[in-house]
Amino acid sequence: MQSLKPFHTFAVPAQAKNIVEITALEQLQQVWDGCRQENQPVLFLGQGSNVLFLKDFAGTVLINRLMGIEHNEDEQFHYLHVNGGENWHNLVEWSLSQSIGGLENLALIPGCAGSAPVQNIGAYGVEFKDVCDYVDVLDLNQGKQFRLTNAECEFGYRESVFKHKYAQGFIVTAVGLKLAKAWQPVLKYGTLANFDKSAVGFQQIFDEVCAVRRAKLPDPKEFGNAGSFFKNPVISAGHFALLQQEYPNIPNFPQDDGSVKLAAGWLIDQCQLKGYQIGGAAVHQNQALVLVNKGDATASDIVELAHHVRQSVAAKFDVYLSPEVRFIGELGEVNAEQAIS
Ligand code: FAD
Ligand code: EPU
């Protein structure tokens, strides 16, 4: 067995039978075929910043280290072809250093470029889908590569086709980004709204996003975590109207279909759960949506805490939170919502 410690950010004790860093597509196919022959479960990881290992993994963990960035341009756009193992934040920094704007709101999101489409990463008013041109996929069972357009990825809030139709046996090998040369700042979220639209540059937005994130979010090197533990819940207009009567200050984001997205962090905070601890797992003091490992948390501590948070929010608001984090059992992914119900 090999320790998974360097390969995931929650820092719970976990091991895998085998861990292989993948640097080439031929190697990926070979390792996959070998695991299939031995009937071994396989898990593909980028930087392990959105997973919780419930148990030791009984098979092979493949770590995405497919590197390389290509840059092309025409009169209107910059085009980046980014191999899946590239670090997302390094990509953001590199693009800005080349005077290519458009990724600054997505600064400091941990993980690999190839993982970005999986949950359609998003922050500060921008989602991966807003910059995505295409996603290259390898079908490991057929040994064939294909390209999906942005529309074919079926992106939604923390959603994509890679959580459904292409969840098993398909790997994102590269992403294509399309960034307009006529750069426009996106200033709709939080403190970014204080900037003057006509004067702000992408470096200032990058700096502000980094500063806000560093103040709110725990550094996984200090306290293990996987970012927001839960998704922000979307409820019906009728349910929202009832909640708003009782809680006039409830943060809310109306959706195009009439439903309303709530801030799960606010709901948890209202239950007075900041700092609440079970074993070595705690609700983060500065951002209630993040569960942290105070040092010696087990996966059971985190699951128990998540259950308590979910029950508390449901009892007060009749809203059931679902995990954003992917739960990995002995043989592969397990249903995270069931695990904390
Ligand atoms: P992993 O955790 O390694 O994998 C995540 C899932 O994707 C797993 O199910 C894995 O099997 C699958 N997968 C990985 N690579 C591939 C691939 N190439 N092809 C197919 N499937 C694959 N997320 C946001 O959206 N916004 C944020 O602001 C944000 N902030 C965060 C802050 C912190 C401190 C942390 C720890 C996490 C945060 N996250 C955020 C979550 C995380 O950064 C994203 O989900 C990120 O995309 C995960 O990348 P990864 O490489 O670590 O993926
Ligand atoms: N809030 C509280 N108390 C808290 C936390 C939040 O009252 O403890 C309130 C805030 O005051 C604000 C609202 O809740 O009114 C939203 O909070 P915040 O702006 O911090 O964002 P979030 O909804 O908690 C989401 C994403 C983050 C992303 C930020 C910024 C999800 C699940 N999370 O967090 O993504 O970085 O917005 O855009 O959508 C992640 O996915 O891992 C992640 C960190």
Tab-separated table of N, CA and C in Angstrom, residues 175-269:
chain	number	residue	atom	x	y	z
A	175	VAL	N	-7.808	20.896	-22.130
A	175	VAL	CA	-8.921	21.831	-22.292
A	175	VAL	C	-8.492	22.942	-23.243
A	176	GLY	N	-9.454	23.459	-23.983
A	176	GLY	CA	-9.200	24.590	-24.869
A	176	GLY	C	-9.911	25.808	-24.309
A	177	LEU	N	-9.178	26.909	-24.159
A	177	LEU	CA	-9.773	28.148	-23.630
A	177	LEU	C	-9.756	29.213	-24.716
A	178	LYS	N	-10.793	30.032	-24.717
A	178	LYS	CA	-10.921	31.091	-25.718
A	178	LYS	C	-11.138	32.404	-24.976
A	179	LEU	N	-10.169	33.308	-25.072
A	179	LEU	CA	-10.207	34.534	-24.269
A	179	LEU	C	-10.175	35.749	-25.189
A	180	ALA	N	-11.180	36.597	-25.024
A	180	ALA	CA	-11.330	37.735	-25.938
A	180	ALA	C	-10.213	38.751	-25.747
A	181	LYS	N	-9.669	39.248	-26.852
A	181	LYS	CA	-8.653	40.311	-26.762
A	181	LYS	C	-9.278	41.616	-26.258
A	182	ALA	N	-10.561	41.803	-26.595
A	182	ALA	CA	-11.274	42.971	-26.055
A	182	ALA	C	-11.738	42.594	-24.645
A	183	TRP	N	-10.789	42.622	-23.711
A	183	TRP	CA	-11.049	42.166	-22.340
A	183	TRP	C	-12.078	43.056	-21.631
A	184	GLN	N	-12.990	42.404	-20.925
A	184	GLN	CA	-13.985	43.128	-20.131
A	184	GLN	C	-13.910	42.627	-18.699
A	185	PRO	N	-13.815	43.523	-17.721
A	185	PRO	CA	-13.780	43.043	-16.334
A	185	PRO	C	-15.132	42.473	-15.914
A	186	VAL	N	-15.110	41.445	-15.068
A	186	VAL	CA	-16.358	40.930	-14.468
A	186	VAL	C	-16.318	41.346	-13.003
A	187	LEU	N	-17.209	42.281	-12.656
A	187	LEU	CA	-17.125	42.915	-11.335
A	187	LEU	C	-18.414	42.750	-10.547
A	188	LYS	N	-19.153	41.667	-10.830
A	188	LYS	CA	-20.478	41.593	-10.200
A	188	LYS	C	-20.451	40.979	-8.802
A	189	TYR	N	-19.332	40.377	-8.395
A	189	TYR	CA	-19.358	39.610	-7.149
A	189	TYR	C	-18.601	40.303	-6.020
A	190	GLY	N	-19.268	40.467	-4.866
A	190	GLY	CA	-18.628	40.919	-3.623
A	190	GLY	C	-17.869	42.219	-3.776
A	191	THR	N	-16.658	42.261	-3.224
A	191	THR	CA	-15.877	43.512	-3.179
A	191	THR	C	-15.402	43.952	-4.564
A	192	LEU	N	-15.480	43.074	-5.562
A	192	LEU	CA	-15.060	43.478	-6.914
A	192	LEU	C	-15.942	44.607	-7.437
A	193	ALA	N	-17.181	44.682	-6.913
A	193	ALA	CA	-18.122	45.715	-7.362
A	193	ALA	C	-17.627	47.116	-7.001
A	194	ASN	N	-16.654	47.203	-6.076
A	194	ASN	CA	-16.132	48.526	-5.688
A	194	ASN	C	-15.178	49.115	-6.727
A	195	PHE	N	-14.697	48.283	-7.666
A	195	PHE	CA	-13.776	48.794	-8.688
A	195	PHE	C	-14.517	49.648	-9.715
A	196	ASP	N	-13.766	50.604	-10.294
A	196	ASP	CA	-14.299	51.421	-11.388
A	196	ASP	C	-14.080	50.646	-12.693
A	197	LYS	N	-15.178	50.295	-13.341
A	197	LYS	CA	-15.138	49.438	-14.531
A	197	LYS	C	-14.229	49.995	-15.630
A	198	SER	N	-14.198	51.308	-15.738
A	198	SER	CA	-13.440	51.892	-16.853
A	198	SER	C	-11.949	52.009	-16.542
A	199	ALA	N	-11.573	51.841	-15.263
A	199	ALA	CA	-10.163	52.061	-14.904
A	199	ALA	C	-9.448	50.779	-14.462
A	200	VAL	N	-10.208	49.771	-14.078
A	200	VAL	CA	-9.583	48.591	-13.473
A	200	VAL	C	-8.857	47.724	-14.515
A	201	GLY	N	-7.770	47.087	-14.080
A	201	GLY	CA	-7.050	46.148	-14.951
A	201	GLY	C	-7.148	44.738	-14.387
A	202	PHE	N	-6.756	43.738	-15.208
A	202	PHE	CA	-6.944	42.371	-14.710
A	202	PHE	C	-6.022	42.031	-13.539
A	203	GLN	N	-4.855	42.706	-13.451
A	203	GLN	CA	-3.953	42.417	-12.334
A	203	GLN	C	-4.577	42.842	-10.998
A	204	GLN	N	-5.301	43.983	-11.020
A	204	GLN	CA	-5.954	44.439	-9.777
A	204	GLN	C	-7.036	43.451	-9.344
A	205	ILE	N	-7.773	42.939	-10.322
A	205	ILE	CA	-8.834	41.965	-9.995
A	205	ILE	C	-8.193	40.700	-9.425
A	206	PHE	N	-7.129	40.244	-10.083
A	206	PHE	CA	-6.392	39.068	-9.605
A	206	PHE	C	-5.960	39.287	-8.150
A	207	ASP	N	-5.357	40.442	-7.873
A	207	ASP	CA	-4.847	40.713	-6.517
A	207	ASP	C	-5.984	40.717	-5.498
A	208	GLU	N	-7.112	41.330	-5.865
A	208	GLU	CA	-8.241	41.409	-4.931
A	208	GLU	C	-8.823	40.008	-4.673
A	209	VAL	N	-8.994	39.242	-5.743
A	209	VAL	CA	-9.535	37.878	-5.579
A	209	VAL	C	-8.602	37.077	-4.670
A	210	CYS	N	-7.287	37.181	-4.902
A	210	CYS	CA	-6.334	36.434	-4.067
A	210	CYS	C	-6.426	36.886	-2.609
A	211	ALA	N	-6.536	38.203	-2.398
A	211	ALA	CA	-6.587	38.716	-1.015
A	211	ALA	C	-7.845	38.218	-0.297
A	212	VAL	N	-8.996	38.283	-0.979
A	212	VAL	CA	-10.254	37.847	-0.337
A	212	VAL	C	-10.185	36.350	-0.046
A	213	ARG	N	-9.695	35.603	-1.009
A	213	ARG	CA	-9.635	34.140	-0.816
A	213	ARG	C	-8.700	33.785	0.336
A	214	ARG	N	-7.542	34.474	0.409
A	214	ARG	CA	-6.584	34.148	1.484
A	214	ARG	C	-7.180	34.479	2.851
A	215	ALA	N	-8.046	35.520	2.913
A	215	ALA	CA	-8.641	35.897	4.197
A	215	ALA	C	-9.721	34.906	4.632
A	216	LYS	N	-10.454	34.365	3.673
A	216	LYS	CA	-11.620	33.532	4.027
A	216	LYS	C	-11.319	32.044	4.064
A	217	LEU	N	-10.513	31.599	3.084
A	217	LEU	CA	-10.387	30.148	2.890
A	217	LEU	C	-9.120	29.609	3.547
A	218	PRO	N	-9.232	28.480	4.222
A	218	PRO	CA	-8.042	27.925	4.873
A	218	PRO	C	-7.059	27.361	3.853
A	219	ASP	N	-5.770	27.535	4.111
A	219	ASP	CA	-4.729	26.964	3.254
A	219	ASP	C	-4.622	25.472	3.588
A	220	PRO	N	-4.846	24.602	2.595
A	220	PRO	CA	-4.787	23.166	2.884
A	220	PRO	C	-3.452	22.727	3.506
A	221	LYS	N	-2.386	23.528	3.293
A	221	LYS	CA	-1.099	23.144	3.905
A	221	LYS	C	-1.171	23.308	5.418
A	222	GLU	N	-2.060	24.198	5.881
A	222	GLU	CA	-2.189	24.432	7.321
A	222	GLU	C	-3.286	23.538	7.908
A	223	PHE	N	-4.471	23.613	7.325
A	223	PHE	CA	-5.591	22.767	7.760
A	223	PHE	C	-6.165	22.059	6.538
A	224	GLY	N	-6.124	20.750	6.558
A	224	GLY	CA	-6.673	19.989	5.439
A	224	GLY	C	-8.116	20.396	5.149
A	225	ASN	N	-8.461	20.525	3.885
A	225	ASN	CA	-9.845	20.823	3.499
A	225	ASN	C	-9.993	20.612	1.998
A	226	ALA	N	-11.236	20.690	1.523
A	226	ALA	CA	-11.473	20.530	0.081
A	226	ALA	C	-12.328	21.679	-0.441
A	227	GLY	N	-12.111	22.871	0.109
A	227	GLY	CA	-12.899	24.035	-0.304
A	227	GLY	C	-14.321	23.916	0.231
A	228	SER	N	-15.285	24.496	-0.469
A	228	SER	CA	-16.690	24.403	-0.021
A	228	SER	C	-17.055	22.928	0.108
A	229	PHE	N	-17.523	22.557	1.260
A	229	PHE	CA	-17.867	21.134	1.436
A	229	PHE	C	-19.212	20.827	0.786
A	230	PHE	N	-20.121	21.819	0.844
A	230	PHE	CA	-21.470	21.651	0.282
A	230	PHE	C	-21.656	22.568	-0.915
A	231	LYS	N	-22.607	22.218	-1.767
A	231	LYS	CA	-23.013	23.122	-2.852
A	231	LYS	C	-24.000	24.142	-2.286
A	232	ASN	N	-24.082	25.284	-2.915
A	232	ASN	CA	-25.136	26.220	-2.534
A	232	ASN	C	-26.471	25.652	-3.034
A	233	PRO	N	-27.471	25.555	-2.137
A	233	PRO	CA	-28.718	24.896	-2.535
A	233	PRO	C	-29.621	25.786	-3.380
A	234	VAL	N	-30.344	25.190	-4.280
A	234	VAL	CA	-31.301	25.927	-5.121
A	234	VAL	C	-32.702	25.463	-4.707
A	235	ILE	N	-33.543	26.444	-4.342
A	235	ILE	CA	-34.889	26.082	-3.855
A	235	ILE	C	-35.963	26.775	-4.702
A	236	SER	N	-37.211	26.359	-4.487
A	236	SER	CA	-38.308	26.919	-5.286
A	236	SER	C	-38.611	28.346	-4.829
A	237	ALA	N	-39.252	29.112	-5.728
A	237	ALA	CA	-39.622	30.497	-5.409
A	237	ALA	C	-40.562	30.532	-4.196
A	238	GLY	N	-41.461	29.562	-4.101
A	238	GLY	CA	-42.423	29.519	-2.995
A	238	GLY	C	-41.727	29.312	-1.656
A	239	HIS	N	-40.804	28.362	-1.644
A	239	HIS	CA	-40.043	28.088	-0.415
A	239	HIS	C	-39.218	29.318	-0.022
A	240	PHE	N	-38.629	29.963	-1.035
A	240	PHE	CA	-37.807	31.144	-0.754
A	240	PHE	C	-38.653	32.270	-0.140
A	241	ALA	N	-39.864	32.467	-0.690
A	241	ALA	CA	-40.722	33.545	-0.176
A	241	ALA	C	-41.004	33.336	1.321
A	242	LEU	N	-41.225	32.084	1.709
A	242	LEU	CA	-41.477	31.795	3.129
A	242	LEU	C	-40.242	32.101	3.981
A	243	LEU	N	-39.068	31.687	3.481
A	243	LEU	CA	-37.828	31.928	4.245
A	243	LEU	C	-37.534	33.430	4.352
A	244	GLN	N	-37.792	34.153	3.256
A	244	GLN	CA	-37.475	35.586	3.260
A	244	GLN	C	-38.351	36.368	4.241
A	245	GLN	N	-39.598	35.873	4.417
A	245	GLN	CA	-40.477	36.522	5.406
A	245	GLN	C	-39.866	36.442	6.798
A	246	GLU	N	-39.305	35.266	7.093
A	246	GLU	CA	-38.749	35.051	8.428
A	246	GLU	C	-37.337	35.630	8.563
A	247	TYR	N	-36.567	35.600	7.445
A	247	TYR	CA	-35.168	36.067	7.470
A	247	TYR	C	-34.978	37.084	6.343
A	248	PRO	N	-35.374	38.353	6.573
A	248	PRO	CA	-35.348	39.338	5.481
A	248	PRO	C	-33.952	39.546	4.873
A	249	ASN	N	-32.874	39.264	5.646
A	249	ASN	CA	-31.514	39.500	5.118
A	249	ASN	C	-30.907	38.277	4.445
A	250	ILE	N	-31.689	37.271	4.180
A	250	ILE	CA	-31.127	36.015	3.651
A	250	ILE	C	-30.486	36.268	2.275
A	251	PRO	N	-29.170	35.976	2.112
A	251	PRO	CA	-28.559	36.186	0.787
A	251	PRO	C	-29.230	35.274	-0.243
A	252	ASN	N	-29.485	35.820	-1.436
A	252	ASN	CA	-30.188	35.015	-2.440
A	252	ASN	C	-29.788	35.419	-3.839
A	253	PHE	N	-29.804	34.440	-4.738
A	253	PHE	CA	-29.394	34.639	-6.125
A	253	PHE	C	-30.468	34.041	-7.025
A	254	PRO	N	-31.407	34.879	-7.511
A	254	PRO	CA	-32.492	34.358	-8.355
A	254	PRO	C	-31.935	33.707	-9.627
A	255	GLN	N	-32.472	32.579	-10.003
A	255	GLN	CA	-32.023	31.842	-11.190
A	255	GLN	C	-32.986	32.119	-12.353
A	256	ASP	N	-32.521	31.828	-13.576
A	256	ASP	CA	-33.323	32.129	-14.773
A	256	ASP	C	-34.672	31.416	-14.769
A	257	ASP	N	-34.733	30.227	-14.170
A	257	ASP	CA	-35.983	29.445	-14.207
A	257	ASP	C	-36.929	29.778	-13.056
A	258	GLY	N	-36.633	30.842	-12.290
A	258	GLY	CA	-37.530	31.257	-11.211
A	258	GLY	C	-37.126	30.697	-9.852
A	259	SER	N	-36.277	29.679	-9.838
A	259	SER	CA	-35.798	29.140	-8.560
A	259	SER	C	-34.783	30.112	-7.951
A	260	VAL	N	-34.374	29.850	-6.725
A	260	VAL	CA	-33.487	30.787	-6.029
A	260	VAL	C	-32.337	30.006	-5.394
A	261	LYS	N	-31.099	30.496	-5.639
A	261	LYS	CA	-29.933	29.865	-5.011
A	261	LYS	C	-29.660	30.570	-3.689
A	262	LEU	N	-29.410	29.787	-2.645
A	262	LEU	CA	-29.086	30.357	-1.333
A	262	LEU	C	-27.603	30.164	-1.045
A	263	ALA	N	-27.093	30.897	-0.041
A	263	ALA	CA	-25.687	30.743	0.361
A	263	ALA	C	-25.637	29.734	1.509
A	264	ALA	N	-25.112	28.552	1.216
A	264	ALA	CA	-25.066	27.500	2.248
A	264	ALA	C	-24.243	27.967	3.450
A	265	GLY	N	-23.169	28.764	3.190
A	265	GLY	CA	-22.331	29.257	4.290
A	265	GLY	C	-23.141	30.106	5.262
A	266	TRP	N	-24.036	30.918	4.732
A	266	TRP	CA	-24.892	31.762	5.581
A	266	TRP	C	-25.846	30.889	6.405
A	267	LEU	N	-26.436	29.887	5.747
A	267	LEU	CA	-27.384	28.998	6.453
A	267	LEU	C	-26.675	28.294	7.622
A	268	ILE	N	-25.445	27.826	7.361
A	268	ILE	CA	-24.691	27.099	8.405
A	268	ILE	C	-24.309	28.069	9.533
A	269	ASP	N	-23.890	29.258	9.128
A	269	ASP	CA	-23.514	30.308	10.079
A	269	ASP	C	-24.702	30.652	10.990
